Coordinates of C-alpha atoms and ligand atoms in Angstrom, one line a residue:
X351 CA 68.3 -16.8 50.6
X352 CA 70.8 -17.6 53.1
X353 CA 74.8 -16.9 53.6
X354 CA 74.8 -19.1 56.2
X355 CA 74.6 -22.9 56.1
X356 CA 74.2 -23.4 59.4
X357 CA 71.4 -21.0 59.7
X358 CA 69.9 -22.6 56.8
X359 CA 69.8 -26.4 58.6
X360 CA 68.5 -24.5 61.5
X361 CA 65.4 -23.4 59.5
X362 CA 65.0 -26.9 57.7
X363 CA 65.1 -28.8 60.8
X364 CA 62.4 -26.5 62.3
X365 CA 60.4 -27.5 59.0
X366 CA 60.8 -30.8 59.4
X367 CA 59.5 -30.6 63.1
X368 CA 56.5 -28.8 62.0
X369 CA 55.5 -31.8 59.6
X370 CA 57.0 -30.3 56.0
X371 CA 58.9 -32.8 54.0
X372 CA 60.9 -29.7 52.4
X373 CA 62.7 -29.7 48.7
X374 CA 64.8 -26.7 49.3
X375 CA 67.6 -24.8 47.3
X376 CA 69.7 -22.4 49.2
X377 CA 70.9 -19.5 47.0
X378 CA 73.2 -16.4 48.1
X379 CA 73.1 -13.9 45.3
X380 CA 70.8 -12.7 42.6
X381 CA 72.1 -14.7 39.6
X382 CA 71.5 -17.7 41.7
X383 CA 68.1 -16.9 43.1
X384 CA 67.1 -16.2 39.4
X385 CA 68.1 -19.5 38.1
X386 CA 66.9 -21.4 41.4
X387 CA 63.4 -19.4 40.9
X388 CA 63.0 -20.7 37.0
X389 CA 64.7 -24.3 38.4
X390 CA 60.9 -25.2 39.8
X391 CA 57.2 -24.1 41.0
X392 CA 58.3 -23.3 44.7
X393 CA 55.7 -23.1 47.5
X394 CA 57.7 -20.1 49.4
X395 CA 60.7 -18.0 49.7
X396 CA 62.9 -17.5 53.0
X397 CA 65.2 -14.9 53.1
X398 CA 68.3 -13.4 55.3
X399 CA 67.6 -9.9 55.5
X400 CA 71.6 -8.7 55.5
X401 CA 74.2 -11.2 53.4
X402 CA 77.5 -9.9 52.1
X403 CA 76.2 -9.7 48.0
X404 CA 72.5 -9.5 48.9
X405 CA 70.0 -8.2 50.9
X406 CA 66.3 -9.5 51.5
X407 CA 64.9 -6.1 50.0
X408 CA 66.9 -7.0 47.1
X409 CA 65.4 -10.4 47.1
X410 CA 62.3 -9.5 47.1
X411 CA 62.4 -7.2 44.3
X412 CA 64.1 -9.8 42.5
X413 CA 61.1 -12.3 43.0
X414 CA 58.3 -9.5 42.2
X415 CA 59.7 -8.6 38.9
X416 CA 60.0 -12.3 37.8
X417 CA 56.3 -12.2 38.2
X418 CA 55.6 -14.5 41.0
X419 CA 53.7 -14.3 43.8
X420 CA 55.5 -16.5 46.5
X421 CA 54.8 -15.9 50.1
X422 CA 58.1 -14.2 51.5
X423 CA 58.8 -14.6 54.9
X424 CA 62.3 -12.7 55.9
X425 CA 64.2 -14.5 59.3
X426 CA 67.0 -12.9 60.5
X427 CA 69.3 -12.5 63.4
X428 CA 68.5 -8.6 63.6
X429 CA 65.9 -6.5 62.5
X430 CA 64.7 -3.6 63.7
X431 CA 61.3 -2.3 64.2
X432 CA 61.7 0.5 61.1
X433 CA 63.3 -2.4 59.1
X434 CA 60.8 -4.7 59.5
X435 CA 57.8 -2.2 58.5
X436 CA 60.4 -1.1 55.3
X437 CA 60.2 -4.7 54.3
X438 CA 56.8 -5.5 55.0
X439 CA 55.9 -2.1 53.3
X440 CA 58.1 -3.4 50.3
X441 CA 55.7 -6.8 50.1
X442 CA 57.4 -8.9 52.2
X443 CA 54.7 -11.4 54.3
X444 CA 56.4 -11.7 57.6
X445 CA 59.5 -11.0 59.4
X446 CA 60.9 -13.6 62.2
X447 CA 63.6 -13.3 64.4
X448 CA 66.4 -16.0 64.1
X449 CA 65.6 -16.5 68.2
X450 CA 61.8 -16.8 67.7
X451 CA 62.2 -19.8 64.9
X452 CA 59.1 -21.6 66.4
X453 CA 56.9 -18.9 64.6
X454 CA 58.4 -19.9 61.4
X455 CA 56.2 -23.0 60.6
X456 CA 52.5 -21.2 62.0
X457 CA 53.7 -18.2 59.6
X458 CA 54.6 -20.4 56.8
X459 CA 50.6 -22.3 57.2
X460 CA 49.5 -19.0 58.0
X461 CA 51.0 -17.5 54.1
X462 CA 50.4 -21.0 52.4
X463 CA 46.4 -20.4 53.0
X464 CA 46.9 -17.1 52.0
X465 CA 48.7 -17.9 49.1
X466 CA 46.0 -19.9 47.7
X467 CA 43.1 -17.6 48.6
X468 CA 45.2 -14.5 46.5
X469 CA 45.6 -17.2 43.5
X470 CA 42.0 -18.1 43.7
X471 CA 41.0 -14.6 43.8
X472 CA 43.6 -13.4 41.2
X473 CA 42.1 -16.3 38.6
X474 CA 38.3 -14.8 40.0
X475 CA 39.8 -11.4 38.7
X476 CA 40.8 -12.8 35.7
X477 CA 37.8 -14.2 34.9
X478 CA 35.9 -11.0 35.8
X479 CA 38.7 -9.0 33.2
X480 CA 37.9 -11.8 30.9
X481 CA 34.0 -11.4 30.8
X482 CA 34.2 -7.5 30.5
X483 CA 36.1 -8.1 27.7
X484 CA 34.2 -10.2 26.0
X485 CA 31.0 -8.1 26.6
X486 CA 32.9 -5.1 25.7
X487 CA 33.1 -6.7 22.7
X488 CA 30.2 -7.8 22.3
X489 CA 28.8 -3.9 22.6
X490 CA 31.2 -2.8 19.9
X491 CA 30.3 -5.3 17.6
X492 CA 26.2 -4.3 18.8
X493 CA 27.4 -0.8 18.3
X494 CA 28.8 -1.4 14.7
X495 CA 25.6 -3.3 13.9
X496 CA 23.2 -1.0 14.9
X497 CA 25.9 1.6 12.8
X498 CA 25.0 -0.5 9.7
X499 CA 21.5 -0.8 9.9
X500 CA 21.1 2.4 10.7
X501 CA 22.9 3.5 7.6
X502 CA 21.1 0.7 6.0
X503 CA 17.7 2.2 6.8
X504 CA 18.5 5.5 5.8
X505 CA 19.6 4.3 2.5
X506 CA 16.1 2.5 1.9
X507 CA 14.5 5.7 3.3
X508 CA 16.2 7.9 1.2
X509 CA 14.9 5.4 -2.3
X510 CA 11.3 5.2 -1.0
X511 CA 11.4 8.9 -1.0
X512 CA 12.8 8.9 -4.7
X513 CA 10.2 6.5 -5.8
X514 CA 7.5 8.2 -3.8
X515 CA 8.4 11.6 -5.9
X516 CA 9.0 9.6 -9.0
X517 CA 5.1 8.2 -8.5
X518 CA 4.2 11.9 -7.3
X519 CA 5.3 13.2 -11.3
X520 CA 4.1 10.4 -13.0
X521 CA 0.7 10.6 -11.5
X522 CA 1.1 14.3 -11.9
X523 CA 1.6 13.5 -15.5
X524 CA -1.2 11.3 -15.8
X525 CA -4.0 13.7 -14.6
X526 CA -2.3 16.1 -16.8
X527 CA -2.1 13.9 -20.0
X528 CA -6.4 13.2 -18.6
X529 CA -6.8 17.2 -18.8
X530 CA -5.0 17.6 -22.6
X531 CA -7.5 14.4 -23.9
X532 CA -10.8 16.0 -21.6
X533 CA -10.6 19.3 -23.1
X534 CA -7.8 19.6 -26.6
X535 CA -9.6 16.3 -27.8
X536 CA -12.8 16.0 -27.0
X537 CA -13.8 19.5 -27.7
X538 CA -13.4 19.5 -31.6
X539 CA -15.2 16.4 -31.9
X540 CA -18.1 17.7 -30.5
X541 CA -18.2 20.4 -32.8
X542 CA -17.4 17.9 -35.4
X543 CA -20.1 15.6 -34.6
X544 CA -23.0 18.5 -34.0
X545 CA -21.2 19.6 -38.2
X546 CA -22.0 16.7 -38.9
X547 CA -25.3 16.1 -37.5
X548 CA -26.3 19.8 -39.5
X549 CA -24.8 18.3 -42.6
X550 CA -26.4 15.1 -42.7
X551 CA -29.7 16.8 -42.2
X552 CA -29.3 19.4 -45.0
X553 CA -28.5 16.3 -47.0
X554 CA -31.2 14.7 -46.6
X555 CA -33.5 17.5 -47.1
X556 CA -31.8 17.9 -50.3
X557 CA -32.7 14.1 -51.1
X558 CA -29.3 13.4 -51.5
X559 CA -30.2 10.4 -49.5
X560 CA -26.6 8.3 -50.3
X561 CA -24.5 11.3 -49.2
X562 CA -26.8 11.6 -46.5
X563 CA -25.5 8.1 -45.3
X564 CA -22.2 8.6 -45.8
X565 CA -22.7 11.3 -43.4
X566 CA -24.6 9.0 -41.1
X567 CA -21.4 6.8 -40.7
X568 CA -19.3 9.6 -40.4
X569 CA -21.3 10.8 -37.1
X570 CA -20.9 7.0 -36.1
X571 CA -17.2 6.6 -36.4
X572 CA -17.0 10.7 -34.6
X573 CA -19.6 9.1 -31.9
X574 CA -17.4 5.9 -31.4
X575 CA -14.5 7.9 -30.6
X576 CA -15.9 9.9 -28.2
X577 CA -17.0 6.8 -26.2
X578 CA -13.5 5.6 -26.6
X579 CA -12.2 8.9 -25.3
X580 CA -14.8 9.1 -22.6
X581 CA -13.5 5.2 -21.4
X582 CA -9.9 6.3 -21.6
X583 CA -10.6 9.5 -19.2
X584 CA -12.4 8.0 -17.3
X585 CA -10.4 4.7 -16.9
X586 CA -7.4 7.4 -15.6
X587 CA -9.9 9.1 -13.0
X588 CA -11.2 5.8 -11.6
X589 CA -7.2 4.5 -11.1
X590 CA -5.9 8.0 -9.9
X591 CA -8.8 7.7 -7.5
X592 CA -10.1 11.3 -8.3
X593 CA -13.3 9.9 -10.0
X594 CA -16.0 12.7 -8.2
X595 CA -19.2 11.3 -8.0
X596 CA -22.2 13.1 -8.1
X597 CA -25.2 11.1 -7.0
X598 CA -29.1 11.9 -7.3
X599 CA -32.4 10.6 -7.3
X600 CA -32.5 8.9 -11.0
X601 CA -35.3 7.5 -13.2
X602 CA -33.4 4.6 -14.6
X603 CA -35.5 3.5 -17.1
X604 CA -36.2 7.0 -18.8
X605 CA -32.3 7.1 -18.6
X606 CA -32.0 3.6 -20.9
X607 CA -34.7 4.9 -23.4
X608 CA -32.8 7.8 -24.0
X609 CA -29.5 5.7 -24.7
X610 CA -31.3 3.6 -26.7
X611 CA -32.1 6.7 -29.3
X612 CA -28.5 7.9 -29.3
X613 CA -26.7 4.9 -29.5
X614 CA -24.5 3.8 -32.3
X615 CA -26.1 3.9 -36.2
X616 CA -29.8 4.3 -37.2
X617 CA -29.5 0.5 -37.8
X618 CA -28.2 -0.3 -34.2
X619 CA -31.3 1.7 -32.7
X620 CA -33.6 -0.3 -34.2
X621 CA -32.6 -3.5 -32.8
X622 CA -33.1 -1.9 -29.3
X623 CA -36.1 -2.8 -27.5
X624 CA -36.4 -1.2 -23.7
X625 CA -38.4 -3.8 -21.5
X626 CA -39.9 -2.8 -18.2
X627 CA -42.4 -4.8 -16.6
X628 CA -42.8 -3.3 -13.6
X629 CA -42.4 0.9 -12.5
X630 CA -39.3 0.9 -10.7
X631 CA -38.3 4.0 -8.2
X632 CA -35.4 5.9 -8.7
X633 CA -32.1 4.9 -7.9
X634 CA -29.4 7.1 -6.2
X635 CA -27.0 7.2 -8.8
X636 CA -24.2 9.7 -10.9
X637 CA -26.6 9.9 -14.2
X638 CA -23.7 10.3 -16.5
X639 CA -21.4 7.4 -14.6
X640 CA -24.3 5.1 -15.1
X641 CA -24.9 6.2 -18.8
X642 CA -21.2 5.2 -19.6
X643 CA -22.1 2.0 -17.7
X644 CA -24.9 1.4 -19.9
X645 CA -23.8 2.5 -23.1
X646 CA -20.9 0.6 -23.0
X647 CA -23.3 -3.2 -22.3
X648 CA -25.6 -1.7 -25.1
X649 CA -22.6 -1.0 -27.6
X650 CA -21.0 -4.4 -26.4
X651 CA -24.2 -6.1 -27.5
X652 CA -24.9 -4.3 -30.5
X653 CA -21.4 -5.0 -31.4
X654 CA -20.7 -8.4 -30.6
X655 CA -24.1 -9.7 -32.2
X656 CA -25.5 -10.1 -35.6
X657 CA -27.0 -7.2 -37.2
X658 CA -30.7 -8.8 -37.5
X659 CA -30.7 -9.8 -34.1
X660 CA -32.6 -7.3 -31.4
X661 CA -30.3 -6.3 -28.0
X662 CA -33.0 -6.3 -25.2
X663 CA -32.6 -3.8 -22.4
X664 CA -34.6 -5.0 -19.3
X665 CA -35.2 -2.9 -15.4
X666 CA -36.7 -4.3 -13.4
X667 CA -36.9 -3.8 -9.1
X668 CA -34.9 -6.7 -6.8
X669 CA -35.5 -5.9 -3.2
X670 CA -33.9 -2.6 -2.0
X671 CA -31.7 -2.2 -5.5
X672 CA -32.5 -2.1 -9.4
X673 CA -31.3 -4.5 -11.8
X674 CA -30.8 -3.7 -15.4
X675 CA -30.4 -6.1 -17.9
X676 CA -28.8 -6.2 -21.4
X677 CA -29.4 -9.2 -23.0
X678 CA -28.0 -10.1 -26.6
X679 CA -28.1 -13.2 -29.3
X680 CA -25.1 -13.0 -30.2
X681 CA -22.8 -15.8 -30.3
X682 CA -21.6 -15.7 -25.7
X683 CA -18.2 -16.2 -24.6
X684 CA -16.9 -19.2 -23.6
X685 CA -16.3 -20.0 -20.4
X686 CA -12.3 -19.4 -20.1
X687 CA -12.6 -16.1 -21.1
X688 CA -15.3 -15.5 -18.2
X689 CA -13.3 -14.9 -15.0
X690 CA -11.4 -12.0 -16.8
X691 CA -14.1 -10.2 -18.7
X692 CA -13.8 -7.3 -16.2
X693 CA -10.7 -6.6 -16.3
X694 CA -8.8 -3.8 -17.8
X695 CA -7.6 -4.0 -22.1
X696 CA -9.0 -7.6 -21.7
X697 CA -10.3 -9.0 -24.9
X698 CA -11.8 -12.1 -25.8
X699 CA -11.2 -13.8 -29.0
X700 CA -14.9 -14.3 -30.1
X701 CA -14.3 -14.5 -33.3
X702 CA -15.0 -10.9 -34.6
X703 CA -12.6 -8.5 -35.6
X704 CA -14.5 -5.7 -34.3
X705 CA -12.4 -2.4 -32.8
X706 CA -12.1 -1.9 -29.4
X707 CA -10.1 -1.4 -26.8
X708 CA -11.0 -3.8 -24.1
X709 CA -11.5 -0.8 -21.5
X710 CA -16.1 -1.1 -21.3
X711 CA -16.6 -4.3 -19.2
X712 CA -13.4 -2.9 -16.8
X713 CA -15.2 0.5 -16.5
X714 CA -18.5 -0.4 -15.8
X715 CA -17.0 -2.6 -13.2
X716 CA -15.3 0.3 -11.1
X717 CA -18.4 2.4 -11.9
X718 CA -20.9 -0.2 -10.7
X719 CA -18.8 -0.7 -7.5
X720 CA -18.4 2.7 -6.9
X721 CA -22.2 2.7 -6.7
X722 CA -22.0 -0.5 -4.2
X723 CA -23.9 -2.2 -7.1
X724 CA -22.9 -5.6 -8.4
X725 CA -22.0 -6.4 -12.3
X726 CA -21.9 -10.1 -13.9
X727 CA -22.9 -11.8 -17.2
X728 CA -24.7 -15.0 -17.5
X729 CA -23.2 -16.2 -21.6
X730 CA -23.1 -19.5 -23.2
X731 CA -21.5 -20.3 -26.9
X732 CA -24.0 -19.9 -29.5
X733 CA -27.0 -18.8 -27.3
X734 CA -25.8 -15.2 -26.7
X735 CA -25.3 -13.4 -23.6
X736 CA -27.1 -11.1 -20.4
X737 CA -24.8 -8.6 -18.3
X738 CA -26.5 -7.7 -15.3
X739 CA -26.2 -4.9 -12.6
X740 CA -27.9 -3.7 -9.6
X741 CA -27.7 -0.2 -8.7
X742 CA -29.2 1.0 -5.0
X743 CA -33.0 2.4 -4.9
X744 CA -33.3 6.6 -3.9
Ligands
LIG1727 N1 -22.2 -8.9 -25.4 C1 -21.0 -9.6 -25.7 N2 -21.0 -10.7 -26.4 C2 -19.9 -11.3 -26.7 N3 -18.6 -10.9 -26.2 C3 -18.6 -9.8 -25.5 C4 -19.8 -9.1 -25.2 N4 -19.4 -8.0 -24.4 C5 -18.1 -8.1 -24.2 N5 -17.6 -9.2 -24.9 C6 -16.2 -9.7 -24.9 O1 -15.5 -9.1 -23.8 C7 -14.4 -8.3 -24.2 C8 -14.2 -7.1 -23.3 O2 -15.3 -6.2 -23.5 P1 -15.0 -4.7 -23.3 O3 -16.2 -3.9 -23.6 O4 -14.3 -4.5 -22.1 O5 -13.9 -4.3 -24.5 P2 -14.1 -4.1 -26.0 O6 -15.5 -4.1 -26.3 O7 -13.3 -5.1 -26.7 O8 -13.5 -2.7 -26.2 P3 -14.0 -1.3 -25.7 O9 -13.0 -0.8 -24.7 O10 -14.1 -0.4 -26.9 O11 -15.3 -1.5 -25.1 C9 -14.7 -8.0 -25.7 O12 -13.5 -7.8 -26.4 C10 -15.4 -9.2 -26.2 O13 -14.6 -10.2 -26.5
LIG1728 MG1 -16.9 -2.7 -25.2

């Protein structure tokens, strides 16, 4: 920014002696400094500090608000001391006197090296501004996230706690539905059975021996769905995990012989033969639990073998523990329908179409296991079958 030619080939000539090969423009008012300023990337800005139309502080203004950052070095033929810390207050880099010129080109090296180190350190900045902003970013989208899976936790939460009340009722249900069969059901058929025990005796005292086995399988059927009703309670105990066990020092064989005369019909007693070779201590066991564990082997075999055949009920001692046998000749199960024997409603096809519900074997399974006892069956087609458990010695 210079008025003055001559002042202007002054300053260019002192370039030139300080080394600089110079591409210049000299302007002298604002619309010309704003198109020289777009005209090309200049390495610095020299300015007159009084011209007629302009003024250096003018200038200066000018170049800030085009948004470059140009050293600016104002030389001029009189500045005073207040002027000069006006302009250097304003942004201006350095102020030289038009006598001092030869300060003009260390100045100029002097702003060019500082030039670069404010670019450098603007871009650092930049870079800085650049990186908060990303991890900024980053933290909101970790912050919406978090948000999400929060909610997303709370939601699962809040269904676990449905289905946890939802189990709550339904097992509430359960024990109730257990109480309603234990006492509404299986009271009347006791008294029905012990009618029918009175009736078939006075029958039979009478000599009216046919009605007196018409009564006979009357008691059988009302017996038969007691043990079906006993399964099923006790099937809903042993999953609802309140089964209470009560054990005590038991003689296991007297427990089988008395089975064995209360079992099923006159008929099925009389195939029942209770072996015991040896005397075997008592075992520590719930007496009824093992009862419904017996009586359901005994009723399998009675029911799954031919009416002429015997059921054979063996105890016998095996180290520390009992085993009890049940061995029939009826026709076995074949080997497929082994593995699930034990398990709950399972049925095998053997051939008969004998009522049941698939319930014994899976009882006396839980039972047995409850007693730390181990149940299996040795059975082959044709040949007839053994279930075997151990129960612990007293
Ligand atoms: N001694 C046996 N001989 C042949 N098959 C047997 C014998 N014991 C059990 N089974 C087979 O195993 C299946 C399961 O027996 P389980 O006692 O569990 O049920 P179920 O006798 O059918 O019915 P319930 O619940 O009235 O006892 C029977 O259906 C039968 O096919
Ligand atoms: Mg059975």
């Amino acid at each position: 920014m210079e008025d003055s030619e001559t002042d202007a080939a002054l300053l260019l000539l002192e370039l030139r002696r300080g080394g600089y090969d110079t591409i210049f423009e000299r302007v002298a008012t604002p619309e010309a400094m704003d198109v020289a300023l777009g005209n090309r990337a200049w390495d610095i800005v020299i300015s007159d500090y009084v011209m007629p139309q302009f003024g250096g502080l003018a200038a200066l203004k000018l170049m800030q608000e085009s948004g470059l950052d140009l050293p600016f070095i104002i030389v001029s033929g009189k500045i005073g001391e207040d002027t000069a810390v006006e302009a250097m207050k304003a942004g201006a880099h350095d102020y030289i006197l038009k006598g001092t010129l030869s300060r003009l080109v260390p100045a100029i090296q002097r702003e060019l090296r500082e030039a670069v180190i404010r670019r450098e350190r603007k871009a650092a900045d930049e870079e800085l501004q650049k990186a908060h902003a990303e991890l900024r970013k980053a933290h909101t989208e970790l912050e919406i996230r978090v948000e999400e899976r929060t909610a997303e936790l709370a939601r699962a939460n809040k269904e676990l706690q449905a289905e946890i009340a939802e189990r709550k009722r339904a097992e509430q249900l359960r024990e109730e539905y257990v109480a309603l069969i234990s006492h509404d059901l299986r009271n009347p058929l006791t008294s029905l059975i012990g009618y029918t025990q009175l009736l078939n005796r006075l029958l039979d005292r009478k000599g009216l021996a046919a009605e007196a086995a018409t009564a006979e399988s009357m008691l059988t059927s009302a017996s038969r769905m007691k043990s079906m009703i006993e399964d099923l309670v006790e099937s809903a105990h042993l999953e609802s995990g309140t089964l209470e066990m009560h054990r005590e020092p038991t003689d296991v064989r007297q427990l089988i012989s008395d089975i064995a005369v209360r079992v099923g019909s006159i008929e099925d007693r009389a195939r029942i033969r209770v072996e015991c070779p040896d005397c075997v201590p008592h075992v520590a066991v719930d007496p009824e639990r093992i009862e419904r564990v017996v009586v359901n082997l005994v009723t399998n075999a009675l029911k799954y073998s031919p009416p002429d055949r015997p059921v054979v009920t063996r105890v016998a001692r095996s180290g520390n523990e009992a085993l009890v046998s049940i061995i029939d000749q009826g026709r076995g199960i074949s080997a497929e329908h082994l593995p699930f024997l034990f398990q709950r409603f399972y049925r095998a096809q053997t051939g008969t179409t004998t009522d049941g519900l698939g319930l014994g074997l899976y009882i006396a399974r839980m039972l047995v296991e409850a007693h730390a006892g181990r149940i299996w069956v040795e059975s082959e087609l044709g040949k007839g079958s053994a279930f075997h458990i151990t129960l612990p010695l007293a």
